[in-house]
PDB file of C-alpha atoms in Angstrom:
ATOM      1  CA  MET A   1      85.485 138.446  92.669  1.00 68.00           C
ATOM      2  CA  GLU A   2      85.958 134.420  92.413  1.00 81.00           C
ATOM      3  CA  THR A   3      89.296 134.550  93.715  1.00 83.00           C
ATOM      4  CA  LEU A   4      88.357 136.747  96.461  1.00 86.00           C
ATOM      5  CA  ARG A   5      85.638 134.112  97.659  1.00 89.00           C
ATOM      6  CA  TRP A   6      88.428 131.287  97.251  1.00 89.00           C
ATOM      7  CA  LYS A   7      90.770 133.268  99.833  1.00 91.00           C
ATOM      8  CA  ILE A   8      87.250 133.647 102.460  1.00 93.00           C
ATOM      9  CA  ARG A   9      87.160 129.908 102.319  1.00 93.00           C
ATOM     10  CA  ILE A  10      90.438 129.506 102.766  1.00 95.00           C
ATOM     11  CA  VAL A  11      90.857 131.836 105.615  1.00 95.00           C
ATOM     12  CA  THR A  12      87.666 130.369 107.190  1.00 96.00           C
ATOM     13  CA  LEU A  13      89.008 126.940 107.206  1.00 96.00           C
ATOM     14  CA  TRP A  14      92.444 127.728 108.928  1.00 96.00           C
ATOM     15  CA  LEU A  15      90.664 129.730 111.456  1.00 95.00           C
ATOM     16  CA  VAL A  16      88.886 126.417 112.239  1.00 96.00           C
ATOM     17  CA  ALA A  17      91.686 124.259 111.885  1.00 94.00           C
ATOM     18  CA  ALA A  18      93.290 127.126 114.266  1.00 92.00           C
ATOM     19  CA  GLU A  19      90.173 127.135 116.738  1.00 93.00           C
ATOM     20  CA  ALA A  20      89.801 123.065 117.112  1.00 92.00           C
ATOM     21  CA  MET A  21      93.600 123.082 117.559  1.00 88.00           C
ATOM     22  CA  SER A  22      93.692 125.399 120.407  1.00 87.00           C
ATOM     23  CA  ALA A  23      89.923 124.209 122.038  1.00 89.00           C
ATOM     24  CA  HIS A  24      92.092 120.770 121.962  1.00 84.00           C
ATOM     25  CA  MET A  25      94.612 121.811 123.927  1.00 80.00           C
ATOM     26  CA  ILE A  26      92.508 123.744 126.299  1.00 83.00           C
ATOM     27  CA  MET A  27      90.496 120.339 126.724  1.00 81.00           C
ATOM     28  CA  VAL A  28      92.818 118.200 127.846  1.00 74.00           C
ATOM     29  CA  THR A  29      94.476 120.685 130.089  1.00 74.00           C
ATOM     30  CA  ILE A  30      90.845 121.356 132.426  1.00 80.00           C
ATOM     31  CA  ASP A  31      90.093 117.772 133.412  1.00 73.00           C
ATOM     32  CA  PRO A  32      92.586 117.153 136.529  1.00 76.00           C
ATOM     33  CA  VAL A  33      93.566 113.647 135.581  1.00 73.00           C
ATOM     34  CA  THR A  34      94.926 114.606 131.983  1.00 71.00           C
ATOM     35  CA  MET A  35      96.314 117.645 133.498  1.00 73.00           C
ATOM     36  CA  LYS A  36      98.775 115.604 135.487  1.00 75.00           C
ATOM     37  CA  LEU A  37      99.449 113.239 132.369  1.00 72.00           C
ATOM     38  CA  MET A  38     100.052 116.132 130.569  1.00 70.00           C
ATOM     39  CA  LEU A  39     102.565 118.050 132.819  1.00 73.00           C
ATOM     40  CA  ASP A  40     104.553 114.713 133.622  1.00 72.00           C
ATOM     41  CA  TRP A  41     104.734 114.013 129.822  1.00 68.00           C
ATOM     42  CA  GLY A  42     105.692 117.224 129.413  1.00 66.00           C
ATOM     43  CA  ALA A  43     108.888 117.135 131.821  1.00 63.00           C
ATOM     44  CA  THR A  44     110.393 114.703 129.118  1.00 67.00           C
ATOM     45  CA  ILE A  45     109.760 117.153 125.775  1.00 68.00           C
ATOM     46  CA  ASN A  46     113.302 118.647 125.047  1.00 76.00           C
ATOM     47  CA  ALA A  47     113.817 122.276 123.867  1.00 80.00           C
ATOM     48  CA  THR A  48     113.066 121.273 120.250  1.00 83.00           C
ATOM     49  CA  GLY A  49     109.931 119.615 120.771  1.00 74.00           C
ATOM     50  CA  TRP A  50     108.230 122.418 122.626  1.00 76.00           C
ATOM     51  CA  LEU A  51     109.291 124.831 119.686  1.00 84.00           C
ATOM     52  CA  PHE A  52     107.728 122.472 117.077  1.00 80.00           C
ATOM     53  CA  GLY A  53     104.861 122.008 119.109  1.00 76.00           C
ATOM     54  CA  ALA A  54     104.758 126.232 118.972  1.00 82.00           C
ATOM     55  CA  ILE A  55     105.296 126.388 115.548  1.00 82.00           C
ATOM     56  CA  TRP A  56     102.782 123.394 114.494  1.00 79.00           C
ATOM     57  CA  TRP A  57     100.404 125.701 116.954  1.00 81.00           C
ATOM     58  CA  LEU A  58     101.166 128.871 115.141  1.00 87.00           C
ATOM     59  CA  VAL A  59     101.162 127.765 111.244  1.00 87.00           C
ATOM     60  CA  PRO A  60      97.188 128.041 110.746  1.00 90.00           C
ATOM     61  CA  LEU A  61      97.406 131.898 112.123  1.00 91.00           C
ATOM     62  CA  TRP A  62     100.410 132.374 109.401  1.00 92.00           C
ATOM     63  CA  MET A  63      98.428 130.791 106.704  1.00 93.00           C
ATOM     64  CA  LEU A  64      96.006 133.498 107.346  1.00 91.00           C
ATOM     65  CA  PHE A  65      98.163 136.116 106.328  1.00 93.00           C
ATOM     66  CA  VAL A  66      99.832 134.382 103.479  1.00 92.00           C
ATOM     67  CA  THR A  67      96.430 133.761 102.083  1.00 93.00           C
ATOM     68  CA  ILE A  68      95.256 137.201 102.019  1.00 93.00           C
ATOM     69  CA  THR A  69      98.595 138.613 100.389  1.00 92.00           C
ATOM     70  CA  LEU A  70     100.156 135.792  98.176  1.00 91.00           C
ATOM     71  CA  LYS A  71      98.587 135.903  94.550  1.00 87.00           C
ATOM     72  CA  GLY A  72      98.333 133.477  92.102  1.00 85.00           C
ATOM     73  CA  SER A  73     100.081 130.102  91.687  1.00 87.00           C
ATOM     74  CA  SER A  74     102.479 130.888  94.800  1.00 90.00           C
ATOM     75  CA  ASN A  75      98.713 131.246  96.871  1.00 91.00           C
ATOM     76  CA  ARG A  76      97.885 128.138  95.882  1.00 91.00           C
ATOM     77  CA  TRP A  77     100.696 126.058  96.024  1.00 93.00           C
ATOM     78  CA  ALA A  78     101.481 127.496  99.790  1.00 94.00           C
ATOM     79  CA  ASN A  79      97.812 126.623 100.650  1.00 94.00           C
ATOM     80  CA  PHE A  80      97.774 123.194  98.834  1.00 95.00           C
ATOM     81  CA  VAL A  81     101.508 122.355 100.536  1.00 94.00           C
ATOM     82  CA  GLY A  82     100.431 124.229 104.424  1.00 93.00           C
ATOM     83  CA  GLY A  83      96.916 121.768 103.974  1.00 94.00           C
ATOM     84  CA  ILE A  84      99.084 118.527 103.117  1.00 95.00           C
ATOM     85  CA  ILE A  85     101.226 119.463 106.361  1.00 91.00           C
ATOM     86  CA  GLY A  86      98.399 120.417 108.980  1.00 91.00           C
ATOM     87  CA  THR A  87      96.606 117.046 107.828  1.00 94.00           C
ATOM     88  CA  LEU A  88      99.481 114.778 108.212  1.00 92.00           C
ATOM     89  CA  LEU A  89     100.413 116.805 111.523  1.00 86.00           C
ATOM     90  CA  GLY A  90      96.554 116.239 112.378  1.00 86.00           C
ATOM     91  CA  ILE A  91      96.505 112.696 111.885  1.00 87.00           C
ATOM     92  CA  TYR A  92      99.720 111.902 113.664  1.00 83.00           C
ATOM     93  CA  HIS A  93      98.754 114.145 116.839  1.00 79.00           C
ATOM     94  CA  PHE A  94      95.366 112.032 116.925  1.00 79.00           C
ATOM     95  CA  PHE A  95      97.158 108.764 116.742  1.00 77.00           C
ATOM     96  CA  MET A  96      99.823 109.578 118.868  1.00 74.00           C
ATOM     97  CA  CYS A  97      96.744 111.067 121.718  1.00 70.00           C
ATOM     98  CA  GLY A  98      94.365 108.713 121.171  1.00 63.00           C
ATOM     99  CA  MET A  99      94.281 105.597 119.387  1.00 63.00           C
ATOM    100  CA  PRO A 100      97.905 104.068 119.661  1.00 60.00           C
ATOM    101  CA  VAL A 101      99.661 102.580 116.732  1.00 58.00           C
ATOM    102  CA  SER A 102     103.013 100.746 116.697  1.00 57.00           C
ATOM    103  CA  PHE A 103     104.948 103.195 115.110  1.00 57.00           C
ATOM    104  CA  ILE A 104     103.969 106.324 116.914  1.00 60.00           C
ATOM    105  CA  PRO A 105     105.094 107.255 120.443  1.00 61.00           C
ATOM    106  CA  GLN A 106     102.316 107.273 123.037  1.00 62.00           C
ATOM    107  CA  GLY A 107     101.377 110.527 123.976  1.00 63.00           C
ATOM    108  CA  PRO A 108     100.180 111.483 127.850  1.00 61.00           C
ATOM    109  CA  VAL A 109      96.635 110.540 126.770  1.00 63.00           C
ATOM    110  CA  PRO A 110      95.727 106.577 127.544  1.00 64.00           C
ATOM    111  CA  GLY A 111      92.646 106.518 124.932  1.00 66.00           C
ATOM    112  CA  PRO A 112      90.446 108.789 122.747  1.00 69.00           C
ATOM    113  CA  MET A 113      87.873 111.334 124.385  1.00 74.00           C
ATOM    114  CA  ALA A 114      84.661 112.800 122.650  1.00 79.00           C
ATOM    115  CA  HIS A 115      86.379 115.862 122.687  1.00 80.00           C
ATOM    116  CA  HIS A 116      89.965 114.520 121.614  1.00 79.00           C
ATOM    117  CA  ILE A 117      87.423 112.999 118.487  1.00 83.00           C
ATOM    118  CA  LEU A 118      85.699 115.911 117.248  1.00 89.00           C
ATOM    119  CA  LEU A 119      88.189 118.605 117.928  1.00 88.00           C
ATOM    120  CA  LEU A 120      90.982 117.314 115.988  1.00 88.00           C
ATOM    121  CA  GLY A 121      88.622 115.244 113.351  1.00 91.00           C
ATOM    122  CA  THR A 122      87.630 119.078 112.734  1.00 94.00           C
ATOM    123  CA  ALA A 123      91.161 120.234 111.806  1.00 93.00           C
ATOM    124  CA  VAL A 124      91.774 117.244 110.035  1.00 94.00           C
ATOM    125  CA  VAL A 125      88.855 117.823 108.088  1.00 96.00           C
ATOM    126  CA  ALA A 126      88.946 121.940 107.945  1.00 96.00           C
ATOM    127  CA  THR A 127      92.856 121.014 106.332  1.00 95.00           C
ATOM    128  CA  ALA A 128      91.781 118.260 103.974  1.00 97.00           C
ATOM    129  CA  LEU A 129      89.596 120.566 102.780  1.00 97.00           C
ATOM    130  CA  ILE A 130      92.476 123.544 102.421  1.00 96.00           C
ATOM    131  CA  ILE A 131      94.247 120.769  99.615  1.00 96.00           C
ATOM    132  CA  TRP A 132      91.065 120.327  98.130  1.00 95.00           C
ATOM    133  CA  TYR A 133      90.413 123.798  97.378  1.00 93.00           C
ATOM    134  CA  ALA A 134      93.781 124.766  96.815  1.00 92.00           C
ATOM    135  CA  TRP A 135      93.737 122.184  94.181  1.00 91.00           C
ATOM    136  CA  LYS A 136      90.411 124.263  92.394  1.00 87.00           C
ATOM    137  CA  TYR A 137      91.984 127.304  92.707  1.00 80.00           C
ATOM    138  CA  PRO A 138      90.642 129.651  90.157  1.00 71.00           C
ATOM    139  CA  LYS A 139      93.193 129.745  87.252  1.00 67.00           C
ATOM    140  CA  GLN A 140      92.581 133.726  86.859  1.00 60.00           C
ATOM    141  CA  GLU A 141      93.682 135.955  89.151  1.00 53.00           C
ATOM    142  CA  ALA A 142      92.061 139.183  89.507  1.00 44.00           C
TER     143      ALA A 142
END
């Protein structure tokens, strides 16, 4: 029973992360000024960049399936590594689009917006909690 509760928590956090990332992309494209900036910026991205973006967007959804199907330590490690990657990519995305830092290339958005901070912050917190729960994974599988 403890394993089932753990899996439900992890799946819920992956859903929160996926929804926050999706909502952020929708919110960015609703604003006409930001949409123009995104279109201009998107024209400079090559096919590899678009593929990376699509994979990054799909990883939380695939991790839902992984969490439900894998058992034991492989589930724990998959979520631990996935959580670390999701957290690092979320932080990178936050600084790329919102807060310019010298070693991260500037994205299309000139500065952080309230929805940007809220939604990407939510995704980062959700993936950080996944790391925590994966670390505290129940040692005995039912």
